[in-house]
């Protein structure tokens, strides 16, 4: 994969964040280049969701800098809605809008944020639904779909906005085991097409298949930031070794 | 008991007039419906506005909305009626106050409507706030993450689901508006309760009078209940537990 260029798509510089007295993130730094796929793992409560939400400014941080395609997320002058329009995000619990049909879920952002016409938005929606294998469900409401289907819709919804990168926050951890693969397949395909991706996930099979780098977090710190080969071959920190042995054993 | 029943009283003419008692009650019914529906429009508009303001990130707006709710919720409705009618015109700039007192047409009606509307808005606001806060936080995140602004996220994502959730509690508020409108008689609105008292004194047939009035209030509240039930069914989301067919 040679799409990587020198200027990173996403850059975190010494990001620290507190909830009151409690420090959630401590001095987190990393970079994601264009076309790179990063998997972020670590124990529950280690700050993975918080870190990924700093990237599109859904969580504010008190110290450090987050830069997405040259734009500083923490700068009060930055128009966050404009930036977020091109940073796709997929959540653990899908977060489709329950009162809208699947098509409307895919169109709302295109129409209200990107200013596309209804026709144009619906065409794009149909194309992306087809791509995730859900064309037949277009007229249904989210509550009428399985979890796996909803998550594929959520990915399609993000892709409708022509994102420059995608953020995933444990996209498969709320799914029944038999539905995990249908979602991972879509993500693998995306990765292979060269999408820049930052994925919080414990799916190590996925990481082995498409990740370029793996980040391991513990207690709000990035403890390990290694290439996939190094991470699975010889994780340096004891914590990462322990964590890996735990999640790989089941 | 020597009560002399007379169900024909409604068709008799009132003393010294050419209307029947039924005309009195129907006029009262008309004013009750007018006050209640106008107050409900005010209550829904301001209730939704202040309810959602209580959930926004801005501390100043939250404080403003909270003050609004507490102000109208913590004073008895009857006292509020008197405050709006007797006190507020005195607090206005002199010529405005004079205009309200002397020239505002149907000033009892306007005063009662505003008073009942604002009182009910604080109760609607509480329901709307609870509805928005009951939504998963991820819904707000998802709206913002796709680039919607905060107002757009409220408009297209949060309110549509939150308002559907609060239709049942709003049903009782809608019914309450009709029942509470009876307080308007205290400032001289010629609504149902006012007319009933007048008929009772005039005809001395109190039991028939108040049974008829009870029936008319019941019709109002029951109709309100049915309207809300239809709205609830019509807006039901397919695929939610209540909406499964
Ligand atoms: N709004 C909040 N207020 C206070 N503490 C929070 C809040 N959100 C998360 N936390 C805490 O921050 C830590 C990191 O949370 P999170 O980023 O969700 O971890 P992860 O995604 O790795 O499980 C946890 O200890 C959590 O309890
Ligand atoms: Mg998390």
CSV table of C-alpha atoms in Angstrom, one decimal, chain A:
chain,number,residue,atom,x,y,z
A,1,UNK,CA,0.0,0.0,0.0
A,2,UNK,CA,1.7,3.1,-1.2
A,3,UNK,CA,-0.9,5.7,-0.9
A,4,UNK,CA,0.7,7.1,2.2
A,5,UNK,CA,2.0,10.6,1.8
A,6,UNK,CA,4.1,12.7,4.1
A,7,UNK,CA,1.5,15.0,5.6
A,8,UNK,CA,-0.7,13.0,8.0
A,9,UNK,CA,-4.4,12.9,7.6
A,10,UNK,CA,-4.9,12.9,11.4
A,11,UNK,CA,-2.4,14.1,13.9
A,12,UNK,CA,-2.6,14.1,17.7
A,13,UNK,CA,0.0,16.1,19.6
A,14,UNK,CA,0.3,15.6,23.3
A,15,UNK,CA,-3.5,15.5,23.9
A,16,UNK,CA,-4.6,15.5,27.5
A,17,UNK,CA,-8.1,15.6,28.8
A,18,UNK,CA,-9.7,15.8,32.3
A,19,UNK,CA,-13.1,15.2,33.6
A,20,UNK,CA,-13.0,17.4,36.6
A,21,UNK,CA,-10.0,16.0,38.6
A,22,UNK,CA,-10.0,12.8,36.7
A,23,UNK,CA,-7.5,12.6,33.9
A,24,UNK,CA,-8.9,10.5,31.0
A,25,UNK,CA,-6.2,11.1,28.5
A,26,UNK,CA,-2.5,11.7,29.2
A,27,UNK,CA,-0.2,13.1,26.6
A,28,UNK,CA,-1.5,11.1,23.7
A,29,UNK,CA,0.4,11.5,20.4
A,30,UNK,CA,0.1,9.6,17.1
A,31,UNK,CA,-0.4,10.1,13.4
A,32,UNK,CA,-2.6,8.5,10.8
A,33,UNK,CA,-1.4,8.9,7.2
A,34,UNK,CA,-3.7,8.9,4.2
A,35,UNK,CA,-4.8,5.4,3.4
A,36,UNK,CA,-3.6,4.0,6.7
A,37,UNK,CA,-5.7,1.8,8.9
A,38,UNK,CA,-5.1,2.0,12.6
A,39,UNK,CA,-6.6,-0.3,15.2
A,40,UNK,CA,-6.9,1.1,18.7
A,41,UNK,CA,-7.3,-1.5,21.5
A,42,UNK,CA,-7.0,-1.6,25.3
A,43,UNK,CA,-9.0,-2.4,28.4
A,44,UNK,CA,-12.4,-1.0,29.0
A,45,UNK,CA,-12.2,2.5,30.4
A,46,UNK,CA,-8.7,3.1,29.1
A,47,UNK,CA,-9.9,6.2,27.1
A,48,UNK,CA,-10.3,4.7,23.6
A,49,UNK,CA,-13.7,6.3,22.9
A,50,UNK,CA,-12.6,9.6,24.3
A,51,UNK,CA,-9.5,9.6,22.2
A,52,UNK,CA,-11.3,8.9,19.0
A,53,UNK,CA,-14.0,11.5,19.8
A,54,UNK,CA,-11.3,14.1,20.2
A,55,UNK,CA,-10.5,13.6,16.5
A,56,UNK,CA,-13.8,15.1,15.3
A,57,UNK,CA,-14.2,17.4,18.3
A,58,UNK,CA,-17.1,15.5,19.8
A,59,UNK,CA,-15.1,15.6,23.0
A,60,UNK,CA,-13.2,18.8,24.0
A,61,UNK,CA,-9.6,18.4,25.3
A,62,UNK,CA,-7.7,20.8,27.5
A,63,UNK,CA,-4.1,20.3,26.3
A,64,UNK,CA,-2.4,19.4,23.1
A,65,UNK,CA,-3.5,19.6,19.5
A,66,UNK,CA,-5.6,17.5,17.1
A,67,UNK,CA,-5.1,18.3,13.4
A,68,UNK,CA,-7.2,16.8,10.7
A,69,UNK,CA,-6.1,17.4,7.2
A,70,UNK,CA,-4.3,20.5,8.3
A,71,UNK,CA,-7.2,21.9,10.3
A,72,UNK,CA,-6.8,22.3,14.1
A,73,UNK,CA,-9.8,20.7,15.8
A,74,UNK,CA,-9.3,22.5,19.1
A,75,UNK,CA,-9.1,26.0,17.6
A,76,UNK,CA,-12.2,27.9,18.7
A,77,UNK,CA,-12.3,29.5,15.2
A,78,UNK,CA,-12.6,26.1,13.4
A,79,UNK,CA,-16.1,25.4,12.1
A,80,UNK,CA,-16.6,22.0,13.6
A,81,UNK,CA,-19.7,21.0,11.6
A,82,UNK,CA,-17.9,21.7,8.4
A,83,UNK,CA,-14.9,19.5,9.5
A,84,UNK,CA,-17.1,16.7,10.8
A,85,UNK,CA,-19.1,16.6,7.6
A,86,UNK,CA,-16.0,14.9,6.0
A,87,UNK,CA,-15.0,12.7,9.0
A,88,UNK,CA,-17.2,9.7,9.0
A,89,UNK,CA,-18.0,8.1,12.4
A,90,UNK,CA,-19.5,4.8,13.3
A,91,UNK,CA,-20.7,4.1,16.8
A,92,UNK,CA,-20.9,1.0,19.0
A,93,UNK,CA,-24.7,1.3,19.2
A,94,UNK,CA,-25.2,2.3,15.5
A,95,UNK,CA,-27.1,5.5,16.4
A,96,UNK,CA,-29.4,5.4,13.4
A,97,UNK,CA,-32.2,7.9,13.6
A,98,UNK,CA,-35.2,5.7,14.5
A,99,UNK,CA,-37.9,7.9,13.1
A,100,UNK,CA,-36.5,8.0,9.6
A,101,UNK,CA,-36.4,5.4,6.9
A,102,UNK,CA,-33.1,3.9,6.0
A,103,UNK,CA,-33.0,6.1,2.9
A,104,UNK,CA,-33.7,9.2,4.9
A,105,UNK,CA,-31.0,8.3,7.4
A,106,UNK,CA,-28.6,8.3,4.5
A,107,UNK,CA,-29.9,11.5,2.9
A,108,UNK,CA,-30.3,13.9,5.9
A,109,UNK,CA,-26.6,14.8,6.1
A,110,UNK,CA,-26.2,15.0,2.4
A,111,UNK,CA,-29.2,17.4,2.1
A,112,UNK,CA,-28.8,19.5,5.3
A,113,UNK,CA,-25.0,19.6,5.5
A,114,UNK,CA,-23.7,19.2,2.0
A,115,UNK,CA,-26.6,20.9,0.4
A,116,UNK,CA,-27.2,18.2,-2.2
A,117,UNK,CA,-30.6,17.9,-3.9
A,118,UNK,CA,-33.0,15.3,-2.7
A,119,UNK,CA,-32.6,13.3,-6.0
A,120,UNK,CA,-28.9,13.4,-5.9
A,121,UNK,CA,-28.9,12.3,-2.2
A,122,UNK,CA,-31.3,9.5,-2.9
A,123,UNK,CA,-29.2,8.2,-5.8
A,124,UNK,CA,-26.1,8.2,-3.7
A,125,UNK,CA,-28.0,6.5,-0.8
A,126,UNK,CA,-29.2,3.8,-3.2
A,127,UNK,CA,-25.7,3.2,-4.5
A,128,UNK,CA,-24.2,2.9,-1.0
A,129,UNK,CA,-27.0,0.7,0.3
A,130,UNK,CA,-26.4,-1.6,-2.6
A,131,UNK,CA,-22.8,-1.7,-1.8
A,132,UNK,CA,-23.4,-2.9,1.8
A,133,UNK,CA,-26.0,-5.3,0.5
A,134,UNK,CA,-29.1,-3.6,1.9
A,135,UNK,CA,-30.9,-2.2,-1.1
A,136,UNK,CA,-34.0,-4.2,-0.3
A,137,UNK,CA,-34.3,-2.5,3.2
A,138,UNK,CA,-34.3,1.1,1.9
A,139,UNK,CA,-37.9,1.9,2.8
A,140,UNK,CA,-37.7,0.3,6.3
A,141,UNK,CA,-37.0,1.9,9.6
A,142,UNK,CA,-33.9,1.1,11.7
A,143,UNK,CA,-36.0,-0.8,14.3
A,144,UNK,CA,-37.0,-3.3,11.7
A,145,UNK,CA,-33.4,-4.3,10.9
A,146,UNK,CA,-31.0,-6.7,12.7
A,147,UNK,CA,-28.0,-5.2,14.5
A,148,UNK,CA,-25.6,-6.2,11.8
A,149,UNK,CA,-27.8,-4.7,9.2
A,150,UNK,CA,-28.1,-1.5,11.2
A,151,UNK,CA,-24.4,-1.2,11.5
A,152,UNK,CA,-23.9,-1.6,7.8
A,153,UNK,CA,-26.5,1.1,7.3
A,154,UNK,CA,-24.5,3.3,9.7
A,155,UNK,CA,-21.4,2.7,7.7
A,156,UNK,CA,-23.2,3.5,4.4
A,157,UNK,CA,-24.6,6.7,6.1
A,158,UNK,CA,-21.1,7.9,6.8
A,159,UNK,CA,-19.8,7.0,3.4
A,160,UNK,CA,-22.6,9.0,1.7
A,161,UNK,CA,-20.8,12.1,2.9
A,162,UNK,CA,-17.7,11.3,0.9
A,163,UNK,CA,-15.5,11.2,4.0
A,164,UNK,CA,-11.7,11.8,3.9
A,165,UNK,CA,-11.3,9.4,6.8
A,166,UNK,CA,-13.5,7.1,9.0
A,167,UNK,CA,-13.6,6.7,12.7
A,168,UNK,CA,-15.0,3.5,14.2
A,169,UNK,CA,-15.8,3.1,17.9
A,170,UNK,CA,-16.1,-0.6,18.7
A,171,UNK,CA,-18.4,-1.1,15.7
A,172,UNK,CA,-18.9,-4.9,16.3
A,173,UNK,CA,-19.0,-5.1,20.1
A,174,UNK,CA,-22.8,-4.7,20.5
A,175,UNK,CA,-23.5,-7.3,17.9
A,176,UNK,CA,-24.4,-11.0,18.2
A,177,UNK,CA,-21.4,-13.1,17.1
A,178,UNK,CA,-23.1,-14.3,13.9
A,179,UNK,CA,-23.4,-10.7,12.7
A,180,UNK,CA,-19.9,-9.6,13.4
A,181,UNK,CA,-18.5,-10.8,10.1
A,182,UNK,CA,-21.0,-9.1,7.9
A,183,UNK,CA,-19.9,-5.7,9.4
A,184,UNK,CA,-16.1,-6.6,9.4
A,185,UNK,CA,-16.4,-7.6,5.7
A,186,UNK,CA,-17.6,-4.1,4.8
A,187,UNK,CA,-14.8,-2.6,6.8
A,188,UNK,CA,-12.1,-4.8,5.3
A,189,UNK,CA,-13.3,-3.9,1.8
A,190,UNK,CA,-13.2,-0.2,2.8
A,191,UNK,CA,-9.6,-0.6,4.1
A,192,UNK,CA,-8.6,-2.3,0.9
A,193,UNK,CA,-9.9,0.5,-1.1
A,194,UNK,CA,-7.5,2.8,0.7
A,195,UNK,CA,-9.9,4.6,3.1
A,196,UNK,CA,-8.0,6.2,6.0
A,197,UNK,CA,-9.4,4.5,9.1
A,198,UNK,CA,-9.0,4.7,12.9
A,199,UNK,CA,-10.8,1.8,14.5
A,200,UNK,CA,-11.3,1.2,18.1
A,201,UNK,CA,-11.8,-2.6,18.0
A,202,UNK,CA,-10.8,-5.8,19.8
A,203,UNK,CA,-11.3,-7.8,16.6
A,204,UNK,CA,-7.7,-9.0,16.3
A,205,UNK,CA,-8.5,-11.0,13.1
A,206,UNK,CA,-9.5,-7.7,11.5
A,207,UNK,CA,-6.4,-6.0,12.8
A,208,UNK,CA,-4.2,-8.8,11.4
A,209,UNK,CA,-5.9,-8.7,8.0
A,210,UNK,CA,-5.9,-4.9,7.3
A,211,UNK,CA,-4.3,-2.8,10.0
A,212,UNK,CA,-1.1,-1.0,9.3
A,213,UNK,CA,-0.5,-0.1,12.9
A,214,UNK,CA,-2.0,-1.0,16.3
A,215,UNK,CA,-2.3,1.4,19.2
A,216,UNK,CA,-2.6,-0.1,22.7
A,217,UNK,CA,-4.0,2.2,25.4
A,218,UNK,CA,-4.1,1.8,29.1
A,219,UNK,CA,-5.3,4.3,31.7
A,220,UNK,CA,-5.5,7.1,29.3
A,221,UNK,CA,-2.0,6.7,27.8
A,222,UNK,CA,-0.9,5.3,24.5
A,223,UNK,CA,1.3,2.6,25.8
A,224,UNK,CA,2.1,1.0,22.5
A,225,UNK,CA,2.0,2.4,18.9
A,226,UNK,CA,3.5,-0.3,16.7
A,227,UNK,CA,3.3,-1.7,13.3
A,228,UNK,CA,1.0,-4.7,13.1
A,229,UNK,CA,3.9,-7.0,12.7
A,230,UNK,CA,5.7,-5.7,15.7
A,231,UNK,CA,2.6,-5.6,17.8
A,232,UNK,CA,1.6,-9.2,17.2
A,233,UNK,CA,5.1,-10.4,17.1
A,234,UNK,CA,6.8,-8.9,20.1
A,235,UNK,CA,4.6,-6.4,22.0
A,236,UNK,CA,7.0,-4.5,24.1
A,237,UNK,CA,4.9,-3.6,27.2
A,238,UNK,CA,3.9,-6.3,29.6
A,239,UNK,CA,0.4,-4.8,29.8
A,240,UNK,CA,-0.1,-5.2,26.0
A,241,UNK,CA,1.2,-8.8,26.2
A,242,UNK,CA,-1.3,-9.6,29.0
A,243,UNK,CA,-4.1,-7.9,27.2
A,244,UNK,CA,-3.4,-9.8,24.0
A,245,UNK,CA,-3.1,-13.1,25.7
A,246,UNK,CA,-6.5,-12.5,27.3
A,247,UNK,CA,-8.4,-11.4,24.2
A,248,UNK,CA,-6.7,-13.9,21.9
A,249,UNK,CA,-7.5,-16.8,24.2
A,250,UNK,CA,-11.3,-16.6,23.5
